mmCIF file of C-alpha atoms and ligand atoms in Angstrom:
data_model
loop_
_atom_site.group_PDB
_atom_site.id
_atom_site.type_symbol
_atom_site.label_atom_id
_atom_site.label_comp_id
_atom_site.label_asym_id
_atom_site.label_seq_id
_atom_site.Cartn_x
_atom_site.Cartn_y
_atom_site.Cartn_z
ATOM 1 C CA MET A 1 16.422 2.290 11.207
ATOM 2 C CA SER A 2 15.506 4.217 14.006
ATOM 3 C CA HIS A 3 12.144 6.727 13.999
ATOM 4 C CA ALA A 4 10.160 7.984 11.363
ATOM 5 C CA ASN A 5 12.628 10.903 10.603
ATOM 6 C CA GLY A 6 12.511 10.611 6.682
ATOM 7 C CA SER A 7 11.051 13.186 4.076
ATOM 8 C CA PRO A 8 7.301 13.920 3.977
ATOM 9 C CA VAL A 9 5.261 11.148 2.077
ATOM 10 C CA LEU A 10 2.202 12.439 0.145
ATOM 11 C CA ILE A 11 -0.628 9.987 0.397
ATOM 12 C CA VAL A 12 -3.892 9.862 -1.442
ATOM 13 C CA GLY A 13 -6.232 7.020 -1.380
ATOM 14 C CA SER A 14 -9.361 5.778 0.320
ATOM 15 C CA MET A 15 -10.405 6.331 3.938
ATOM 16 C CA ALA A 16 -12.679 3.879 4.829
ATOM 17 C CA LEU A 17 -15.127 1.911 7.195
ATOM 18 C CA ASP A 18 -14.553 -1.615 6.651
ATOM 19 C CA SER A 19 -17.043 -4.453 7.435
ATOM 20 C CA VAL A 20 -14.831 -7.883 6.957
ATOM 21 C CA ARG A 21 -15.562 -11.447 7.437
ATOM 22 C CA THR A 22 -12.832 -14.040 7.360
ATOM 23 C CA PRO A 23 -12.246 -17.622 8.766
ATOM 24 C CA ALA A 24 -11.407 -16.258 11.841
ATOM 25 C CA GLY A 25 -13.784 -13.642 12.825
ATOM 26 C CA GLU A 26 -15.523 -10.312 11.489
ATOM 27 C CA VAL A 27 -15.797 -6.700 12.066
ATOM 28 C CA GLN A 28 -18.191 -3.954 11.390
ATOM 29 C CA GLU A 29 -17.164 -0.783 10.054
ATOM 30 C CA ALA A 30 -13.801 -0.869 11.281
ATOM 31 C CA LEU A 31 -11.346 1.496 10.398
ATOM 32 C CA GLY A 32 -9.746 0.756 7.170
ATOM 33 C CA GLY A 33 -8.747 2.290 3.696
ATOM 34 C CA ALA A 34 -5.843 2.021 1.581
ATOM 35 C CA ALA A 35 -4.910 5.235 2.601
ATOM 36 C CA ASP A 36 -5.174 4.715 6.348
ATOM 37 C CA TYR A 37 -3.345 1.616 6.259
ATOM 38 C CA SER A 38 -0.662 2.658 4.215
ATOM 39 C CA SER A 39 0.039 5.960 6.165
ATOM 40 C CA VAL A 40 0.333 4.259 9.326
ATOM 41 C CA ALA A 41 2.430 1.760 8.102
ATOM 42 C CA ALA A 42 4.592 4.298 6.282
ATOM 43 C CA SER A 43 4.507 6.845 9.322
ATOM 44 C CA PHE A 44 6.780 4.014 11.092
ATOM 45 C CA PHE A 45 9.625 5.583 8.663
ATOM 46 C CA SER A 46 8.775 9.061 7.501
ATOM 47 C CA PRO A 47 6.272 11.910 8.608
ATOM 48 C CA ILE A 48 3.152 11.696 5.948
ATOM 49 C CA GLN A 49 0.861 14.145 4.498
ATOM 50 C CA LEU A 50 -2.604 12.830 3.953
ATOM 51 C CA VAL A 51 -5.103 13.559 1.015
ATOM 52 C CA GLY A 52 -8.416 12.341 1.320
ATOM 53 C CA VAL A 53 -12.107 12.774 2.219
ATOM 54 C CA VAL A 54 -14.610 11.538 5.163
ATOM 55 C CA GLY A 55 -18.190 11.947 5.994
ATOM 56 C CA ASP A 56 -18.854 13.471 9.373
ATOM 57 C CA ASP A 57 -19.543 10.027 10.532
ATOM 58 C CA PHE A 58 -16.221 9.236 10.218
ATOM 59 C CA PRO A 59 -15.335 8.406 13.939
ATOM 60 C CA THR A 60 -13.108 11.394 15.579
ATOM 61 C CA GLU A 61 -11.077 8.820 17.574
ATOM 62 C CA HIS A 62 -9.841 7.860 14.223
ATOM 63 C CA LEU A 63 -8.668 11.010 13.188
ATOM 64 C CA ASP A 64 -7.216 11.495 16.417
ATOM 65 C CA TYR A 65 -5.174 8.084 16.191
ATOM 66 C CA LEU A 66 -4.047 9.310 12.378
ATOM 67 C CA LYS A 67 -2.692 12.336 14.091
ATOM 68 C CA SER A 68 -1.181 10.537 16.696
ATOM 69 C CA ARG A 69 0.876 8.827 14.070
ATOM 70 C CA ASN A 70 2.433 11.719 12.875
ATOM 71 C CA ILE A 71 0.171 12.084 9.907
ATOM 72 C CA ASP A 72 -0.790 15.495 8.750
ATOM 73 C CA LEU A 73 -4.473 15.508 8.028
ATOM 74 C CA GLY A 74 -4.319 19.214 6.226
ATOM 75 C CA GLY A 75 -5.149 17.653 3.084
ATOM 76 C CA VAL A 76 -8.593 15.728 4.360
ATOM 77 C CA GLN A 77 -12.054 16.831 3.782
ATOM 78 C CA ILE A 78 -14.438 16.358 6.241
ATOM 79 C CA VAL A 79 -18.090 16.941 4.509
ATOM 80 C CA LYS A 80 -20.646 17.964 6.358
ATOM 81 C CA ASP A 81 -23.830 15.415 6.239
ATOM 82 C CA GLY A 82 -21.695 12.947 3.689
ATOM 83 C CA LYS A 83 -21.270 9.661 4.395
ATOM 84 C CA THR A 84 -17.862 8.035 4.454
ATOM 85 C CA PHE A 85 -16.462 5.745 1.991
ATOM 86 C CA ARG A 86 -17.742 1.977 2.914
ATOM 87 C CA TRP A 87 -16.437 -1.457 1.898
ATOM 88 C CA ALA A 88 -17.610 -4.542 2.656
ATOM 89 C CA GLY A 89 -15.829 -7.916 1.605
ATOM 90 C CA TYR A 90 -14.964 -11.496 2.753
ATOM 91 C CA TYR A 91 -12.297 -14.402 2.613
ATOM 92 C CA ASP A 92 -12.688 -17.827 2.607
ATOM 93 C CA PHE A 93 -9.811 -20.079 3.239
ATOM 94 C CA ASP A 94 -7.656 -19.003 0.103
ATOM 95 C CA LEU A 95 -6.862 -15.830 2.229
ATOM 96 C CA ASN A 96 -5.140 -14.152 -1.182
ATOM 97 C CA VAL A 97 -8.565 -13.795 -2.774
ATOM 98 C CA ALA A 98 -10.877 -10.911 -1.434
ATOM 99 C CA HIS A 99 -14.423 -11.274 -2.104
ATOM 100 C CA THR A 100 -16.076 -7.537 -2.381
ATOM 101 C CA LEU A 101 -20.033 -7.640 -0.984
ATOM 102 C CA ASP A 102 -20.169 -3.858 -1.486
ATOM 103 C CA THR A 103 -18.323 -0.730 -2.474
ATOM 104 C CA GLN A 104 -20.200 2.362 -1.666
ATOM 105 C CA LEU A 105 -17.883 5.386 -2.992
ATOM 106 C CA ASN A 106 -20.180 8.155 -0.970
ATOM 107 C CA VAL A 107 -17.998 11.036 -0.095
ATOM 108 C CA PHE A 108 -15.529 9.756 -3.049
ATOM 109 C CA ALA A 109 -18.074 10.215 -5.628
ATOM 110 C CA ASP A 110 -17.751 14.103 -5.673
ATOM 111 C CA PHE A 111 -14.201 14.430 -4.117
ATOM 112 C CA LYS A 112 -11.718 17.123 -5.622
ATOM 113 C CA PRO A 113 -8.348 16.810 -4.088
ATOM 114 C CA ALA A 114 -6.989 20.415 -3.246
ATOM 115 C CA LEU A 115 -3.421 20.184 -1.881
ATOM 116 C CA PRO A 116 -2.360 22.384 0.704
ATOM 117 C CA GLU A 117 0.538 24.337 -0.457
ATOM 118 C CA GLN A 118 3.136 22.851 1.467
ATOM 119 C CA PHE A 119 2.277 19.360 0.265
ATOM 120 C CA LYS A 120 2.752 20.234 -3.084
ATOM 121 C CA ASP A 121 6.552 20.142 -2.720
ATOM 122 C CA ALA A 122 6.342 16.588 -1.522
ATOM 123 C CA GLN A 123 9.346 14.729 -2.548
ATOM 124 C CA TYR A 124 7.538 11.178 -2.306
ATOM 125 C CA VAL A 125 3.955 10.572 -3.283
ATOM 126 C CA PHE A 126 1.950 7.390 -2.949
ATOM 127 C CA LEU A 127 -1.059 6.760 -5.061
ATOM 128 C CA ALA A 128 -2.892 4.471 -2.980
ATOM 129 C CA ASN A 129 -5.864 2.833 -4.403
ATOM 130 C CA ILE A 130 -8.695 4.888 -5.202
ATOM 131 C CA ASP A 131 -10.494 6.266 -8.520
ATOM 132 C CA PRO A 132 -7.336 6.813 -10.830
ATOM 133 C CA GLU A 133 -8.928 10.284 -11.855
ATOM 134 C CA LEU A 134 -8.399 11.244 -8.283
ATOM 135 C CA GLN A 135 -4.599 10.100 -8.704
ATOM 136 C CA LEU A 136 -4.161 12.111 -11.440
ATOM 137 C CA ASP A 137 -5.703 15.356 -9.882
ATOM 138 C CA VAL A 138 -3.002 14.421 -7.041
ATOM 139 C CA LEU A 139 -0.129 13.898 -9.691
ATOM 140 C CA ASN A 140 -0.982 17.316 -11.565
ATOM 141 C CA GLN A 141 -0.665 19.317 -8.300
ATOM 142 C CA VAL A 142 2.783 18.281 -7.033
ATOM 143 C CA ARG A 143 5.460 20.081 -8.316
ATOM 144 C CA LYS A 144 8.669 17.925 -8.680
ATOM 145 C CA PRO A 145 8.579 14.556 -6.954
ATOM 146 C CA LYS A 146 11.622 12.386 -6.695
ATOM 147 C CA LEU A 147 9.617 9.037 -6.569
ATOM 148 C CA THR A 148 6.020 8.562 -7.268
ATOM 149 C CA VAL A 149 4.250 5.107 -6.495
ATOM 150 C CA CYS A 150 0.674 3.868 -7.209
ATOM 151 C CA ASP A 151 -1.319 0.758 -6.399
ATOM 152 C CA THR A 152 -4.887 -0.069 -7.801
ATOM 153 C CA MET A 153 -7.656 -2.914 -7.886
ATOM 154 C CA ASN A 154 -9.752 -4.998 -9.803
ATOM 155 C CA PHE A 155 -12.570 -2.454 -9.388
ATOM 156 C CA TRP A 156 -10.721 0.565 -10.988
ATOM 157 C CA ILE A 157 -9.084 -1.933 -13.727
ATOM 158 C CA ASP A 158 -12.799 -2.796 -14.816
ATOM 159 C CA GLY A 159 -14.294 0.492 -14.185
ATOM 160 C CA LYS A 160 -11.491 3.225 -15.278
ATOM 161 C CA LYS A 161 -8.937 1.249 -17.589
ATOM 162 C CA ASP A 162 -7.921 4.462 -19.767
ATOM 163 C CA ALA A 163 -7.365 6.961 -16.622
ATOM 164 C CA LEU A 164 -5.300 4.083 -14.836
ATOM 165 C CA ILE A 165 -3.023 3.807 -17.966
ATOM 166 C CA GLU A 166 -2.563 7.397 -17.732
ATOM 167 C CA VAL A 167 -1.327 7.006 -14.202
ATOM 168 C CA LEU A 168 0.995 4.216 -15.308
ATOM 169 C CA LYS A 169 2.670 6.446 -17.807
ATOM 170 C CA ARG A 170 3.301 9.029 -15.177
ATOM 171 C CA VAL A 171 4.808 6.777 -12.243
ATOM 172 C CA ASP A 172 7.885 5.326 -11.316
ATOM 173 C CA VAL A 173 6.991 2.587 -9.658
ATOM 174 C CA ALA A 174 3.846 0.406 -9.648
ATOM 175 C CA VAL A 175 2.606 -1.962 -7.282
ATOM 176 C CA MET A 176 -0.041 -4.472 -8.117
ATOM 177 C CA ASN A 177 -0.940 -7.849 -6.915
ATOM 178 C CA ASP A 178 -0.213 -11.012 -9.296
ATOM 179 C CA ALA A 179 -4.066 -10.976 -10.203
ATOM 180 C CA GLU A 180 -4.465 -7.475 -11.082
ATOM 181 C CA VAL A 181 -1.332 -7.959 -13.092
ATOM 182 C CA ARG A 182 -2.934 -10.677 -14.972
ATOM 183 C CA GLN A 183 -6.085 -8.747 -15.485
ATOM 184 C CA LEU A 184 -4.651 -5.210 -17.034
ATOM 185 C CA THR A 185 -1.997 -6.857 -19.195
ATOM 186 C CA GLY A 186 -4.198 -9.983 -20.242
ATOM 187 C CA LYS A 187 -0.358 -12.006 -20.014
ATOM 188 C CA MET A 188 -0.681 -15.573 -18.091
ATOM 189 C CA SER A 189 2.507 -15.154 -16.264
ATOM 190 C CA VAL A 190 3.088 -12.586 -13.960
ATOM 191 C CA ILE A 191 7.086 -11.971 -15.516
ATOM 192 C CA THR A 192 5.804 -11.030 -19.068
ATOM 193 C CA GLY A 193 2.786 -9.257 -17.079
ATOM 194 C CA ALA A 194 5.370 -7.245 -15.283
ATOM 195 C CA ARG A 195 7.407 -6.445 -18.096
ATOM 196 C CA ALA A 196 4.501 -5.277 -20.078
ATOM 197 C CA LEU A 197 3.442 -2.956 -16.961
ATOM 198 C CA GLN A 198 6.855 -1.546 -17.310
ATOM 199 C CA GLU A 199 6.283 -0.882 -21.021
ATOM 200 C CA LEU A 200 3.523 1.302 -20.011
ATOM 201 C CA GLY A 201 5.535 3.561 -18.244
ATOM 202 C CA PRO A 202 6.859 2.487 -14.463
ATOM 203 C CA SER A 203 10.706 1.647 -14.352
ATOM 204 C CA THR A 204 9.778 -0.160 -11.484
ATOM 205 C CA VAL A 205 7.144 -3.078 -10.806
ATOM 206 C CA ILE A 206 6.409 -4.632 -7.616
ATOM 207 C CA ILE A 207 4.278 -7.531 -8.000
ATOM 208 C CA LYS A 208 2.489 -8.916 -4.597
ATOM 209 C CA LYS A 209 1.811 -12.063 -4.570
ATOM 210 C CA GLY A 210 -0.316 -12.568 -1.302
ATOM 211 C CA GLU A 211 1.304 -15.250 1.302
ATOM 212 C CA HIS A 212 3.896 -15.908 -1.348
ATOM 213 C CA GLY A 213 6.099 -13.021 -0.911
ATOM 214 C CA ALA A 214 6.781 -10.280 -3.515
ATOM 215 C CA LEU A 215 8.798 -9.618 -6.923
ATOM 216 C CA LEU A 216 10.392 -6.462 -7.643
ATOM 217 C CA PHE A 217 11.452 -5.832 -11.131
ATOM 218 C CA HIS A 218 13.695 -2.609 -11.605
ATOM 219 C CA GLY A 219 14.892 -1.920 -15.204
ATOM 220 C CA ASP A 220 16.044 -5.267 -16.122
ATOM 221 C CA GLN A 221 16.702 -6.362 -12.466
ATOM 222 C CA HIS A 222 14.628 -8.959 -10.745
ATOM 223 C CA PHE A 223 14.478 -9.731 -6.849
ATOM 224 C CA ALA A 224 12.368 -11.931 -5.264
ATOM 225 C CA ALA A 225 11.484 -11.669 -1.642
ATOM 226 C CA PRO A 226 10.671 -14.519 0.550
ATOM 227 C CA SER A 227 7.056 -14.704 2.248
ATOM 228 C CA TYR A 228 6.972 -15.046 6.292
ATOM 229 C CA PRO A 229 5.287 -18.181 7.432
ATOM 230 C CA ILE A 230 2.556 -16.734 9.526
ATOM 231 C CA GLU A 231 0.546 -19.366 11.080
ATOM 232 C CA GLU A 232 -2.616 -17.570 12.014
ATOM 233 C CA ILE A 233 -3.738 -14.866 9.131
ATOM 234 C CA ALA A 234 -6.693 -12.791 11.066
ATOM 235 C CA ASP A 235 -7.400 -10.610 8.400
ATOM 236 C CA PRO A 236 -5.489 -9.976 5.105
ATOM 237 C CA THR A 237 -7.270 -6.600 4.347
ATOM 238 C CA GLY A 238 -4.819 -4.102 4.221
ATOM 239 C CA ALA A 239 -2.030 -6.082 3.310
ATOM 240 C CA GLY A 240 -1.133 -4.583 0.422
ATOM 241 C CA ASP A 241 -1.524 -1.190 1.603
ATOM 242 C CA SER A 242 0.752 -1.615 4.656
ATOM 243 C CA PHE A 243 3.209 -3.336 2.068
ATOM 244 C CA ALA A 244 3.344 -0.320 -0.196
ATOM 245 C CA GLY A 245 3.381 1.955 3.060
ATOM 246 C CA GLY A 246 6.441 0.380 4.231
ATOM 247 C CA PHE A 247 7.971 0.324 1.007
ATOM 248 C CA ILE A 248 7.796 4.017 0.269
ATOM 249 C CA GLY A 249 7.995 5.132 4.017
ATOM 250 C CA TYR A 250 11.558 3.425 3.884
ATOM 251 C CA VAL A 251 12.693 4.607 0.649
ATOM 252 C CA ALA A 252 11.656 8.394 1.905
ATOM 253 C CA SER A 253 13.829 7.661 5.002
ATOM 254 C CA GLN A 254 16.872 7.127 2.943
ATOM 255 C CA ASP A 255 19.428 9.623 1.503
ATOM 256 C CA SER A 256 19.548 8.168 -2.426
ATOM 257 C CA ILE A 257 17.279 5.885 -4.475
ATOM 258 C CA THR A 258 19.073 2.851 -5.446
ATOM 259 C CA GLU A 259 18.138 -0.909 -6.233
ATOM 260 C CA ALA A 260 19.751 -1.790 -2.699
ATOM 261 C CA THR A 261 17.462 0.670 -1.168
ATOM 262 C CA PHE A 262 14.310 -0.864 -3.381
ATOM 263 C CA ARG A 263 15.263 -4.226 -2.117
ATOM 264 C CA LYS A 264 15.375 -3.214 1.490
ATOM 265 C CA ALA A 265 12.056 -1.304 1.142
ATOM 266 C CA VAL A 266 10.382 -4.531 -0.408
ATOM 267 C CA ILE A 267 11.598 -6.193 3.124
ATOM 268 C CA TYR A 268 10.256 -3.490 5.033
ATOM 269 C CA GLY A 269 6.880 -3.565 2.865
ATOM 270 C CA SER A 270 6.816 -7.423 3.417
ATOM 271 C CA VAL A 271 7.654 -6.922 7.117
ATOM 272 C CA MET A 272 4.734 -4.156 7.706
ATOM 273 C CA ALA A 273 2.235 -6.483 5.435
ATOM 274 C CA SER A 274 2.952 -9.742 7.814
ATOM 275 C CA TYR A 275 2.257 -8.028 10.732
ATOM 276 C CA ASN A 276 -1.066 -6.346 9.566
ATOM 277 C CA VAL A 277 -2.779 -9.349 8.853
ATOM 278 C CA GLU A 278 -2.102 -10.931 12.340
ATOM 279 C CA ASP A 279 -5.132 -8.722 13.277
ATOM 280 C CA PHE A 280 -8.345 -7.197 11.921
ATOM 281 C CA SER A 281 -8.362 -3.714 10.659
ATOM 282 C CA LEU A 282 -5.437 -1.445 12.071
ATOM 283 C CA ASN A 283 -5.494 -3.061 15.283
ATOM 284 C CA ARG A 284 -1.729 -4.821 14.979
ATOM 285 C CA LEU A 285 -0.295 -1.401 13.618
ATOM 286 C CA ARG A 286 -1.418 0.272 17.006
ATOM 287 C CA THR A 287 0.779 -1.762 19.209
ATOM 288 C CA LEU A 288 3.837 -2.518 16.855
ATOM 289 C CA THR A 289 7.037 -1.518 17.793
ATOM 290 C CA TYR A 290 10.495 -0.431 15.871
ATOM 291 C CA ASP A 291 11.834 -3.803 17.930
ATOM 292 C CA ASP A 292 9.117 -6.034 16.571
ATOM 293 C CA ILE A 293 10.107 -4.493 12.903
ATOM 294 C CA ALA A 294 13.775 -5.075 13.511
ATOM 295 C CA GLN A 295 13.038 -8.892 14.411
ATOM 296 C CA ARG A 296 11.152 -9.525 11.479
ATOM 297 C CA TYR A 297 13.371 -7.943 9.347
ATOM 298 C CA ARG A 298 16.245 -10.233 10.657
ATOM 299 C CA ALA A 299 13.700 -13.111 10.333
ATOM 300 C CA PHE A 300 13.240 -12.309 6.309
ATOM 301 C CA GLN A 301 17.205 -12.066 6.039
ATOM 302 C CA LYS A 302 17.167 -15.470 7.504
ATOM 303 C CA ILE A 303 14.746 -17.107 5.243
ATOM 304 C CA ALA A 304 16.073 -15.836 2.342
ATOM 305 C CA HIS A 305 19.804 -16.544 3.194
ATOM 306 C CA PHE A 306 22.055 -19.441 1.599
ATOM 307 C CA GLU A 307 25.338 -20.403 0.778
ATOM 308 C CA ALA A 308 27.373 -19.523 -2.452
ATOM 309 C CA LEU A 309 27.447 -22.296 -5.016
ATOM 310 C CA ASP A 310 30.016 -25.083 -4.443
ATOM 311 C CA ILE A 311 29.590 -27.504 -7.065
ATOM 312 C CA ALA A 312 33.013 -27.898 -9.016
ATOM 313 C CA LYS A 313 32.954 -26.266 -12.435
ATOM 314 C CA ALA A 314 30.798 -28.624 -15.066
HETATM 315 P P1 AMP B 1 -5.929 -4.255 0.385
HETATM 316 O O1 AMP B 1 -4.648 -3.959 0.666
HETATM 317 O O2 AMP B 1 -6.072 -4.832 -1.188
HETATM 318 O O3 AMP B 1 -6.406 -5.286 1.005
HETATM 319 O O4 AMP B 1 -6.902 -3.139 0.571
HETATM 320 C C1 AMP B 1 -7.984 -2.928 1.382
HETATM 321 C C2 AMP B 1 -8.689 -1.467 1.597
HETATM 322 O O5 AMP B 1 -8.915 -1.398 0.482
HETATM 323 C C3 AMP B 1 -9.616 -1.869 2.389
HETATM 324 O O6 AMP B 1 -9.392 -1.246 3.770
HETATM 325 C C4 AMP B 1 -10.842 -1.103 1.496
HETATM 326 O O7 AMP B 1 -11.200 -0.148 2.302
HETATM 327 C C5 AMP B 1 -10.263 -0.331 0.357
HETATM 328 N N1 AMP B 1 -10.905 -0.484 -1.127
HETATM 329 C C6 AMP B 1 -11.758 -1.395 -1.173
HETATM 330 N N2 AMP B 1 -12.262 -1.325 -2.442
HETATM 331 C C7 AMP B 1 -11.820 -0.153 -2.822
HETATM 332 C C8 AMP B 1 -11.948 0.845 -3.816
HETATM 333 N N3 AMP B 1 -13.008 0.283 -4.876
HETATM 334 N N4 AMP B 1 -11.115 1.827 -4.257
HETATM 335 C C9 AMP B 1 -10.489 2.106 -2.944
HETATM 336 N N5 AMP B 1 -10.356 1.553 -2.002
HETATM 337 C C10 AMP B 1 -10.831 0.395 -1.791
#
């Protein structure tokens, strides 16, 4: 792996100011949002075309930072006198569970994505967490993508399930956490839940299990990625988005999409997520290097390695 020289990845999702409290501390109105986390994570592997909306209260320094990561902001609308999407939440000692205190859609409530002409030819599309109707709007505008991936969260499973099912019918890969899969499919087991999701549409389903790793269901194949033992998690916000960003960014940097590509992509996704949780907001991603990524990739490989079977045939 070298630098971000893959095909452009089109990403739509929330661009946010997050107020987050965890046992390790808190931040107020920090840079967040599913599209911001996933774009920055993916930008380590491929150039990004971002589609989203902010109000003119969104600090210019955040836009400058995104641009500095080779993220094309041609699809980002800045609404005059508008208020940026805000999310407030907290985590108790179970860092796998985010408790939402407040969701203010603000400028997202009236957002109509209009893709710049050159974005419509994107080969790789990530529909990050946002209103599934907006995800559909974007899918309707792209011409012939090679790979489409979607994410979502409980807020939309509760509020816009039908639109979300339409999205699922049309994507190749669904990325969700275990609780979301249970909520959406009504299945107790994530395995039967993943199979139920595959029946809805996506041939590949990835289930994120927070600090317990991730499962990949690809056709009838199954791969389990280990978890990386991080001793000090500062803030789990954006772990899922950095995972998905690392996943699609890596796939877009490869020549062909095979099961082996997907397996490696799940590990790159896990690497990005494991770094992201070490600090609040996108702070850890700001200082991340390619050496860091390579080092942790090798650590994942070591954790998962074991020798071939050596017992005598029964
Ligand atoms: P996660 O990767 O699941 O931890 O995603 C965290 C990000 O999701 C935060 O930065 C929030 O700004 C964003 N978020 C929270 N609620 C919503 C929502 N209802 N729609 C879109 N994005 C959201």
